[in-house]
PDB file of C-alpha atoms in Angstrom:
ATOM      1  CA  THR A  86     159.261  24.001  -4.334  1.00 60.00           C
ATOM      2  CA  ARG A  87     157.333  26.327  -1.960  1.00 72.00           C
ATOM      3  CA  THR A  88     160.467  28.423  -1.578  1.00 78.00           C
ATOM      4  CA  SER A  89     160.001  32.035  -0.453  1.00 78.00           C
ATOM      5  CA  VAL A  90     160.280  34.354  -3.449  1.00 77.00           C
ATOM      6  CA  GLY A  91     161.357  37.143  -1.103  1.00 77.00           C
ATOM      7  CA  ARG A  92     164.250  35.059   0.240  1.00 86.00           C
ATOM      8  CA  LEU A  93     165.249  34.137  -3.302  1.00 86.00           C
ATOM      9  CA  PHE A  94     165.123  37.786  -4.301  1.00 82.00           C
ATOM     10  CA  ILE A  95     167.307  38.891  -1.394  1.00 87.00           C
ATOM     11  CA  GLY A  96     169.591  35.877  -1.798  1.00 90.00           C
ATOM     12  CA  GLY A  97     170.604  37.173  -5.215  1.00 91.00           C
ATOM     13  CA  ILE A  98     171.897  40.512  -3.904  1.00 91.00           C
ATOM     14  CA  ILE A  99     175.379  39.398  -2.796  1.00 95.00           C
ATOM     15  CA  PRO A 100     175.954  37.224  -5.907  1.00 95.00           C
ATOM     16  CA  GLY A 101     174.828  40.200  -7.996  1.00 94.00           C
ATOM     17  CA  LEU A 102     177.299  42.489  -6.251  1.00 95.00           C
ATOM     18  CA  LEU A 103     180.045  39.900  -6.735  1.00 96.00           C
ATOM     19  CA  MET A 104     179.263  39.676 -10.443  1.00 95.00           C
ATOM     20  CA  GLY A 105     179.189  43.443 -10.848  1.00 94.00           C
ATOM     21  CA  THR A 106     182.473  43.899  -8.984  1.00 96.00           C
ATOM     22  CA  SER A 107     184.260  41.102 -10.841  1.00 95.00           C
ATOM     23  CA  LEU A 108     183.088  42.407 -14.221  1.00 94.00           C
ATOM     24  CA  MET A 109     184.250  45.929 -13.339  1.00 94.00           C
ATOM     25  CA  ILE A 110     187.666  44.550 -12.392  1.00 95.00           C
ATOM     26  CA  LEU A 111     187.840  42.687 -15.709  1.00 93.00           C
ATOM     27  CA  VAL A 112     186.908  45.804 -17.691  1.00 91.00           C
ATOM     28  CA  TYR A 113     189.529  47.807 -15.766  1.00 91.00           C
ATOM     29  CA  ILE A 114     192.216  45.238 -16.616  1.00 92.00           C
ATOM     30  CA  MET A 115     191.125  45.225 -20.264  1.00 90.00           C
ATOM     31  CA  ALA A 116     191.273  49.027 -20.326  1.00 88.00           C
ATOM     32  CA  LEU A 117     194.825  48.985 -18.967  1.00 88.00           C
ATOM     33  CA  ARG A 118     195.910  46.483 -21.612  1.00 88.00           C
ATOM     34  CA  SER A 119     194.092  48.140 -24.539  1.00 84.00           C
ATOM     35  CA  PRO A 120     193.554  51.812 -23.669  1.00 81.00           C
ATOM     36  CA  ASP A 121     192.685  52.721 -27.272  1.00 80.00           C
ATOM     37  CA  ASP A 122     189.555  50.565 -27.060  1.00 77.00           C
ATOM     38  CA  PHE A 123     188.351  52.443 -23.968  1.00 77.00           C
ATOM     39  CA  PRO A 124     188.242  56.198 -24.675  1.00 78.00           C
ATOM     40  CA  VAL A 125     188.466  58.403 -21.596  1.00 78.00           C
ATOM     41  CA  ARG A 126     185.700  60.910 -21.023  1.00 79.00           C
ATOM     42  CA  PRO A 127     185.948  63.983 -18.821  1.00 82.00           C
ATOM     43  CA  ALA A 128     184.684  63.551 -15.269  1.00 81.00           C
ATOM     44  CA  PRO A 129     181.127  64.849 -14.762  1.00 82.00           C
ATOM     45  CA  THR A 130     180.752  68.168 -13.027  1.00 87.00           C
ATOM     46  CA  ALA A 131     178.667  68.684  -9.900  1.00 88.00           C
ATOM     47  CA  LYS A 132     176.059  70.418 -12.044  1.00 88.00           C
ATOM     48  CA  ASN A 133     175.792  67.441 -14.413  1.00 88.00           C
ATOM     49  CA  ILE A 134     175.505  65.042 -11.472  1.00 88.00           C
ATOM     50  CA  TRP A 135     172.722  67.143  -9.962  1.00 89.00           C
ATOM     51  CA  ILE A 136     170.828  67.293 -13.271  1.00 88.00           C
ATOM     52  CA  SER A 137     171.119  63.513 -13.681  1.00 87.00           C
ATOM     53  CA  PHE A 138     170.016  62.970 -10.092  1.00 87.00           C
ATOM     54  CA  LYS A 139     166.919  65.134 -10.548  1.00 84.00           C
ATOM     55  CA  GLY A 140     166.030  63.286 -13.736  1.00 81.00           C
ATOM     56  CA  ALA A 141     166.449  59.861 -12.123  1.00 83.00           C
ATOM     57  CA  PHE A 142     165.003  60.644  -8.683  1.00 86.00           C
ATOM     58  CA  PHE A 143     161.443  59.443  -9.252  1.00 86.00           C
ATOM     59  CA  PRO A 144     162.333  56.426 -11.470  1.00 84.00           C
ATOM     60  CA  LEU A 145     164.759  55.230  -8.783  1.00 85.00           C
ATOM     61  CA  TRP A 146     161.845  54.808  -6.395  1.00 86.00           C
ATOM     62  CA  ALA A 147     160.664  51.770  -8.392  1.00 84.00           C
ATOM     63  CA  PRO A 148     163.262  49.374  -6.875  1.00 83.00           C
ATOM     64  CA  VAL A 149     162.575  50.956  -3.478  1.00 84.00           C
ATOM     65  CA  ILE A 150     158.901  50.039  -3.858  1.00 82.00           C
ATOM     66  CA  ILE A 151     159.789  46.463  -4.812  1.00 81.00           C
ATOM     67  CA  LEU A 152     162.474  45.833  -2.185  1.00 78.00           C
ATOM     68  CA  GLY A 153     160.829  47.843   0.573  1.00 81.00           C
ATOM     69  CA  GLY A 154     157.429  46.272   0.029  1.00 81.00           C
ATOM     70  CA  ILE A 155     158.874  42.756   0.184  1.00 76.00           C
ATOM     71  CA  LEU A 156     161.281  43.312   3.088  1.00 73.00           C
ATOM     72  CA  TRP A 157     158.743  45.119   5.273  1.00 76.00           C
ATOM     73  CA  GLY A 158     156.072  42.519   4.551  1.00 74.00           C
ATOM     74  CA  ILE A 159     153.668  45.081   3.099  1.00 80.00           C
ATOM     75  CA  VAL A 160     153.122  43.207  -0.167  1.00 80.00           C
ATOM     76  CA  THR A 161     154.007  39.872  -1.721  1.00 78.00           C
ATOM     77  CA  PRO A 162     156.665  39.791  -4.487  1.00 74.00           C
ATOM     78  CA  THR A 163     153.924  39.495  -7.118  1.00 77.00           C
ATOM     79  CA  GLU A 164     152.040  42.477  -5.683  1.00 83.00           C
ATOM     80  CA  ALA A 165     155.299  44.454  -5.522  1.00 83.00           C
ATOM     81  CA  GLY A 166     155.789  43.814  -9.233  1.00 81.00           C
ATOM     82  CA  VAL A 167     152.274  45.058  -9.966  1.00 85.00           C
ATOM     83  CA  LEU A 168     152.864  48.219  -7.914  1.00 87.00           C
ATOM     84  CA  ALA A 169     156.134  48.841  -9.764  1.00 85.00           C
ATOM     85  CA  VAL A 170     154.349  48.527 -13.126  1.00 84.00           C
ATOM     86  CA  ILE A 171     151.625  50.965 -12.035  1.00 87.00           C
ATOM     87  CA  TYR A 172     154.262  53.372 -10.727  1.00 87.00           C
ATOM     88  CA  ALA A 173     156.225  53.143 -13.994  1.00 84.00           C
ATOM     89  CA  PHE A 174     153.066  53.822 -15.995  1.00 83.00           C
ATOM     90  CA  LEU A 175     152.234  56.864 -13.859  1.00 85.00           C
ATOM     91  CA  LEU A 176     155.763  58.184 -14.358  1.00 84.00           C
ATOM     92  CA  GLY A 177     155.458  57.637 -18.099  1.00 81.00           C
ATOM     93  CA  ALA A 178     152.227  59.626 -18.104  1.00 79.00           C
ATOM     94  CA  LEU A 179     153.729  62.325 -15.871  1.00 80.00           C
ATOM     95  CA  TYR A 180     156.772  62.777 -18.095  1.00 76.00           C
ATOM     96  CA  ARG A 181     154.578  62.370 -21.180  1.00 75.00           C
ATOM     97  CA  LYS A 182     156.753  59.523 -22.435  1.00 74.00           C
ATOM     98  CA  VAL A 183     153.785  57.229 -23.095  1.00 74.00           C
ATOM     99  CA  ASN A 184     150.695  58.082 -25.118  1.00 75.00           C
ATOM    100  CA  LEU A 185     147.510  56.059 -25.512  1.00 79.00           C
ATOM    101  CA  ILE A 186     148.680  54.399 -28.731  1.00 82.00           C
ATOM    102  CA  GLU A 187     151.950  53.259 -27.143  1.00 79.00           C
ATOM    103  CA  PHE A 188     150.097  52.121 -24.032  1.00 79.00           C
ATOM    104  CA  LYS A 189     147.704  50.057 -26.151  1.00 83.00           C
ATOM    105  CA  GLN A 190     150.613  48.503 -28.044  1.00 84.00           C
ATOM    106  CA  SER A 191     152.419  47.673 -24.803  1.00 80.00           C
ATOM    107  CA  LEU A 192     149.299  45.862 -23.564  1.00 82.00           C
ATOM    108  CA  ILE A 193     149.135  43.868 -26.801  1.00 87.00           C
ATOM    109  CA  ASP A 194     152.839  42.953 -26.651  1.00 82.00           C
ATOM    110  CA  THR A 195     152.565  41.991 -22.982  1.00 80.00           C
ATOM    111  CA  SER A 196     149.520  39.833 -23.677  1.00 85.00           C
ATOM    112  CA  LYS A 197     151.411  37.971 -26.395  1.00 81.00           C
ATOM    113  CA  GLN A 198     154.360  37.347 -24.084  1.00 72.00           C
ATOM    114  CA  ILE A 199     152.128  36.210 -21.225  1.00 77.00           C
ATOM    115  CA  GLY A 200     150.222  33.931 -23.599  1.00 80.00           C
ATOM    116  CA  ALA A 201     153.458  32.265 -24.683  1.00 71.00           C
ATOM    117  CA  VAL A 202     154.485  31.776 -21.055  1.00 68.00           C
ATOM    118  CA  MET A 203     151.080  30.317 -20.199  1.00 77.00           C
ATOM    119  CA  PHE A 204     151.437  27.725 -22.966  1.00 78.00           C
ATOM    120  CA  ILE A 205     154.865  26.797 -21.585  1.00 67.00           C
ATOM    121  CA  LEU A 206     153.427  26.533 -18.079  1.00 68.00           C
ATOM    122  CA  ALA A 207     150.552  24.378 -19.293  1.00 77.00           C
ATOM    123  CA  GLY A 208     152.940  22.034 -21.070  1.00 74.00           C
ATOM    124  CA  ALA A 209     155.197  21.960 -18.035  1.00 66.00           C
ATOM    125  CA  ARG A 210     152.290  20.995 -15.760  1.00 71.00           C
ATOM    126  CA  ILE A 211     151.507  18.070 -18.044  1.00 78.00           C
ATOM    127  CA  PHE A 212     155.188  17.164 -18.177  1.00 70.00           C
ATOM    128  CA  GLY A 213     155.466  17.360 -14.394  1.00 68.00           C
ATOM    129  CA  TYR A 214     152.332  15.262 -13.925  1.00 74.00           C
ATOM    130  CA  VAL A 215     153.642  12.530 -16.226  1.00 77.00           C
ATOM    131  CA  MET A 216     157.012  12.507 -14.467  1.00 70.00           C
ATOM    132  CA  THR A 217     155.317  12.248 -11.087  1.00 70.00           C
ATOM    133  CA  ILE A 218     153.120   9.355 -12.208  1.00 80.00           C
ATOM    134  CA  GLN A 219     156.149   7.567 -13.649  1.00 74.00           C
ATOM    135  CA  ARG A 220     158.186   8.368 -10.493  1.00 73.00           C
ATOM    136  CA  VAL A 221     160.979   9.881 -12.592  1.00 69.00           C
ATOM    137  CA  PRO A 222     162.248  12.232  -9.825  1.00 65.00           C
ATOM    138  CA  ASP A 223     162.405   9.358  -7.327  1.00 70.00           C
ATOM    139  CA  LEU A 224     164.155   7.060  -9.786  1.00 73.00           C
ATOM    140  CA  PHE A 225     166.616   9.775 -10.782  1.00 70.00           C
ATOM    141  CA  THR A 226     167.359  10.573  -7.132  1.00 69.00           C
ATOM    142  CA  ALA A 227     167.900   6.889  -6.357  1.00 75.00           C
ATOM    143  CA  TRP A 228     170.212   6.508  -9.351  1.00 75.00           C
ATOM    144  CA  MET A 229     172.245   9.596  -8.471  1.00 73.00           C
ATOM    145  CA  THR A 230     172.609   8.683  -4.793  1.00 72.00           C
ATOM    146  CA  GLY A 231     173.765   5.251  -5.900  1.00 76.00           C
ATOM    147  CA  PHE A 232     176.235   6.857  -8.285  1.00 77.00           C
ATOM    148  CA  THR A 233     177.799   9.179  -5.712  1.00 76.00           C
ATOM    149  CA  GLN A 234     177.239  10.304  -2.131  1.00 79.00           C
ATOM    150  CA  ASN A 235     179.450  13.358  -2.627  1.00 85.00           C
ATOM    151  CA  ARG A 236     177.389  16.564  -2.658  1.00 87.00           C
ATOM    152  CA  THR A 237     180.273  18.473  -4.257  1.00 90.00           C
ATOM    153  CA  VAL A 238     180.231  16.154  -7.268  1.00 89.00           C
ATOM    154  CA  VAL A 239     176.441  16.357  -7.575  1.00 88.00           C
ATOM    155  CA  LEU A 240     176.474  20.166  -7.555  1.00 91.00           C
ATOM    156  CA  LEU A 241     179.226  20.138 -10.190  1.00 91.00           C
ATOM    157  CA  LEU A 242     177.208  17.818 -12.447  1.00 88.00           C
ATOM    158  CA  VAL A 243     174.070  19.922 -11.976  1.00 89.00           C
ATOM    159  CA  ASN A 244     175.979  23.096 -12.872  1.00 90.00           C
ATOM    160  CA  ILE A 245     177.375  21.517 -16.035  1.00 88.00           C
ATOM    161  CA  ALA A 246     173.939  20.249 -17.068  1.00 86.00           C
ATOM    162  CA  LEU A 247     172.264  23.629 -16.513  1.00 86.00           C
ATOM    163  CA  LEU A 248     174.999  25.513 -18.367  1.00 86.00           C
ATOM    164  CA  PHE A 249     174.616  23.126 -21.290  1.00 84.00           C
ATOM    165  CA  LEU A 250     170.825  23.474 -21.365  1.00 81.00           C
ATOM    166  CA  GLY A 251     171.133  27.263 -21.240  1.00 80.00           C
ATOM    167  CA  MET A 252     173.043  27.164 -24.513  1.00 79.00           C
ATOM    168  CA  PHE A 253     170.024  25.742 -26.347  1.00 76.00           C
ATOM    169  CA  MET A 254     166.856  26.642 -24.395  1.00 75.00           C
ATOM    170  CA  ASN A 255     165.271  29.759 -22.913  1.00 73.00           C
ATOM    171  CA  SER A 256     165.292  30.325 -19.169  1.00 76.00           C
ATOM    172  CA  SER A 257     161.589  29.718 -18.473  1.00 74.00           C
ATOM    173  CA  THR A 258     161.633  26.344 -20.205  1.00 75.00           C
ATOM    174  CA  ILE A 259     164.754  25.217 -18.343  1.00 79.00           C
ATOM    175  CA  LEU A 260     163.418  26.239 -14.946  1.00 80.00           C
ATOM    176  CA  ILE A 261     160.012  24.664 -15.449  1.00 77.00           C
ATOM    177  CA  LEU A 262     161.301  21.378 -16.884  1.00 77.00           C
ATOM    178  CA  THR A 263     164.286  20.743 -14.606  1.00 82.00           C
ATOM    179  CA  ILE A 264     163.109  21.874 -11.171  1.00 83.00           C
ATOM    180  CA  PRO A 265     160.691  18.930 -10.679  1.00 80.00           C
ATOM    181  CA  ILE A 266     163.643  16.570 -11.208  1.00 82.00           C
ATOM    182  CA  LEU A 267     166.418  18.476  -9.444  1.00 85.00           C
ATOM    183  CA  GLN A 268     164.474  19.635  -6.368  1.00 86.00           C
ATOM    184  CA  PRO A 269     163.998  16.185  -4.780  1.00 84.00           C
ATOM    185  CA  LEU A 270     167.517  15.173  -5.793  1.00 84.00           C
ATOM    186  CA  LEU A 271     169.231  18.146  -4.175  1.00 87.00           C
ATOM    187  CA  SER A 272     166.943  18.052  -1.146  1.00 86.00           C
ATOM    188  CA  SER A 273     168.148  14.499  -0.516  1.00 84.00           C
ATOM    189  CA  TYR A 274     171.695  15.884  -0.412  1.00 84.00           C
ATOM    190  CA  GLY A 275     170.699  18.603   2.050  1.00 87.00           C
ATOM    191  CA  VAL A 276     170.953  21.520  -0.384  1.00 89.00           C
ATOM    192  CA  ASN A 277     168.945  24.583   0.685  1.00 92.00           C
ATOM    193  CA  MET A 278     166.371  25.502  -1.972  1.00 92.00           C
ATOM    194  CA  VAL A 279     167.065  29.239  -1.718  1.00 93.00           C
ATOM    195  CA  HIS A 280     170.733  28.496  -2.331  1.00 94.00           C
ATOM    196  CA  PHE A 281     169.895  26.208  -5.242  1.00 92.00           C
ATOM    197  CA  GLY A 282     167.450  28.726  -6.736  1.00 92.00           C
ATOM    198  CA  VAL A 283     170.095  31.445  -6.959  1.00 94.00           C
ATOM    199  CA  VAL A 284     172.723  29.018  -8.271  1.00 94.00           C
ATOM    200  CA  MET A 285     170.288  27.776 -10.908  1.00 91.00           C
ATOM    201  CA  THR A 286     169.404  31.310 -11.997  1.00 90.00           C
ATOM    202  CA  LEU A 287     173.070  32.226 -12.482  1.00 93.00           C
ATOM    203  CA  ASN A 288     173.670  28.974 -14.373  1.00 91.00           C
ATOM    204  CA  VAL A 289     170.835  29.689 -16.769  1.00 87.00           C
ATOM    205  CA  MET A 290     171.972  33.282 -17.243  1.00 88.00           C
ATOM    206  CA  ILE A 291     175.501  32.215 -18.188  1.00 89.00           C
ATOM    207  CA  GLY A 292     174.133  29.504 -20.464  1.00 84.00           C
ATOM    208  CA  MET A 293     172.003  32.047 -22.307  1.00 81.00           C
ATOM    209  CA  LEU A 294     175.155  34.078 -22.966  1.00 84.00           C
ATOM    210  CA  THR A 295     176.867  31.081 -24.540  1.00 82.00           C
ATOM    211  CA  PRO A 296     176.875  30.067 -28.234  1.00 78.00           C
ATOM    212  CA  PRO A 297     175.597  28.431 -30.333  1.00 75.00           C
ATOM    213  CA  LEU A 298     172.028  29.408 -29.399  1.00 71.00           C
ATOM    214  CA  GLY A 299     172.507  31.759 -26.459  1.00 72.00           C
ATOM    215  CA  VAL A 300     169.307  33.808 -26.618  1.00 72.00           C
ATOM    216  CA  THR A 301     170.790  36.823 -24.836  1.00 77.00           C
ATOM    217  CA  LEU A 302     173.633  37.008 -27.353  1.00 78.00           C
ATOM    218  CA  TYR A 303     171.191  37.284 -30.240  1.00 75.00           C
ATOM    219  CA  ILE A 304     169.215  39.989 -28.448  1.00 73.00           C
ATOM    220  CA  SER A 305     172.418  41.938 -27.710  1.00 77.00           C
ATOM    221  CA  SER A 306     173.527  41.533 -31.315  1.00 78.00           C
ATOM    222  CA  ASP A 307     170.223  42.901 -32.571  1.00 74.00           C
ATOM    223  CA  ILE A 308     170.209  45.873 -30.173  1.00 73.00           C
ATOM    224  CA  ALA A 309     173.835  46.819 -30.879  1.00 75.00           C
ATOM    225  CA  GLY A 310     173.537  46.224 -34.618  1.00 79.00           C
ATOM    226  CA  VAL A 311     176.654  44.045 -34.545  1.00 80.00           C
ATOM    227  CA  PRO A 312     176.794  40.665 -36.325  1.00 82.00           C
ATOM    228  CA  PHE A 313     176.474  37.709 -33.966  1.00 77.00           C
ATOM    229  CA  GLU A 314     179.760  36.132 -35.037  1.00 79.00           C
ATOM    230  CA  LYS A 315     181.687  39.320 -34.206  1.00 82.00           C
ATOM    231  CA  ILE A 316     180.391  39.397 -30.633  1.00 82.00           C
ATOM    232  CA  ILE A 317     181.534  35.887 -29.703  1.00 83.00           C
ATOM    233  CA  PRO A 318     185.343  36.470 -29.576  1.00 83.00           C
ATOM    234  CA  HIS A 319     184.909  39.589 -27.441  1.00 83.00           C
ATOM    235  CA  ILE A 320     182.562  38.030 -24.895  1.00 86.00           C
ATOM    236  CA  ILE A 321     184.825  35.070 -24.031  1.00 88.00           C
ATOM    237  CA  PRO A 322     186.829  36.931 -21.304  1.00 91.00           C
ATOM    238  CA  PHE A 323     183.592  37.796 -19.498  1.00 91.00           C
ATOM    239  CA  TYR A 324     182.845  34.127 -18.873  1.00 92.00           C
ATOM    240  CA  ILE A 325     185.811  33.922 -16.480  1.00 93.00           C
ATOM    241  CA  PRO A 326     184.483  36.195 -13.679  1.00 94.00           C
ATOM    242  CA  LEU A 327     180.950  34.841 -14.108  1.00 94.00           C
ATOM    243  CA  LEU A 328     182.122  31.237 -13.720  1.00 94.00           C
ATOM    244  CA  ILE A 329     184.267  32.199 -10.721  1.00 95.00           C
ATOM    245  CA  VAL A 330     181.234  33.752  -9.010  1.00 96.00           C
ATOM    246  CA  LEU A 331     179.165  30.676  -9.901  1.00 95.00           C
ATOM    247  CA  PHE A 332     181.814  28.444  -8.311  1.00 95.00           C
ATOM    248  CA  LEU A 333     181.928  30.597  -5.170  1.00 96.00           C
ATOM    249  CA  ILE A 334     178.179  30.724  -4.570  1.00 96.00           C
ATOM    250  CA  THR A 335     177.826  27.008  -5.350  1.00 94.00           C
ATOM    251  CA  TYR A 336     180.322  25.889  -2.733  1.00 94.00           C
ATOM    252  CA  ILE A 337     179.975  28.739  -0.226  1.00 94.00           C
ATOM    253  CA  PRO A 338     176.204  28.730   0.441  1.00 94.00           C
ATOM    254  CA  GLN A 339     176.394  31.558   2.993  1.00 94.00           C
ATOM    255  CA  LEU A 340     177.155  33.988   0.173  1.00 95.00           C
ATOM    256  CA  VAL A 341     173.528  33.401  -0.815  1.00 94.00           C
ATOM    257  CA  LEU A 342     171.899  32.570   2.513  1.00 94.00           C
ATOM    258  CA  TRP A 343     173.455  35.114   4.876  1.00 94.00           C
ATOM    259  CA  LEU A 344     171.339  38.081   3.781  1.00 91.00           C
ATOM    260  CA  PRO A 345     167.985  36.215   3.633  1.00 89.00           C
ATOM    261  CA  ASP A 346     168.671  34.701   7.063  1.00 89.00           C
ATOM    262  CA  LEU A 347     169.452  38.182   8.384  1.00 88.00           C
ATOM    263  CA  LEU A 348     166.509  40.058   6.846  1.00 82.00           C
ATOM    264  CA  MET A 349     163.851  37.340   6.498  1.00 78.00           C
ATOM    265  CA  PRO A 350     164.620  34.670   9.141  1.00 72.00           C
TER     266      PRO A 350
END
């Protein structure tokens, strides 16, 4: 879509803050209703805060490198990611958290993941080429504009479709397969692509938290050592604030666009 990655990156800040705040409010309400499920810990002392700050000082520079490099125009988003990886590796070596064997294994694991993504990208290029030849995006846009001229309805239908796909597919596949179809459609309705990119990302994220095949749920289940079926009832309340934020950023575009327009006009 030739959309600025930097603007997309910055456009996600306010939605991210909204999600974080709404989830904290939900957890606070849940703690008030079921205090036994939320044990209270003593407040950290100034000494503990200082020790934690010293331990986290250098690692916290990684997001500064990414954000600062992009905002100040020093590096592209891809180059910022590379710098952050190099910085993280240097920190691992400095703190002696990574040895040569672990470094070698991380390279192997990364290569496998990149290889899988490259196969997806290759298939998506073929898929996109076939759709272009068959004029699928144009036909779909013509059908949708004939179905409704209401942008609100179109955005609602797109949200529902993306949430549904997120329940069964991983994020990379969804983004690669749907963007060639949705980009011309939403452009015809005057939807800003930075706005749509952030909305789409949140849609996919929520979908991947949703049964029956929400990938993130399975990963969380494996990390926590809790059976998948026991997680589902407890995660339902968290959909409410996430869907509220999705609704807000879908129909109030300035929640996404204000910061990119301010910092990267």
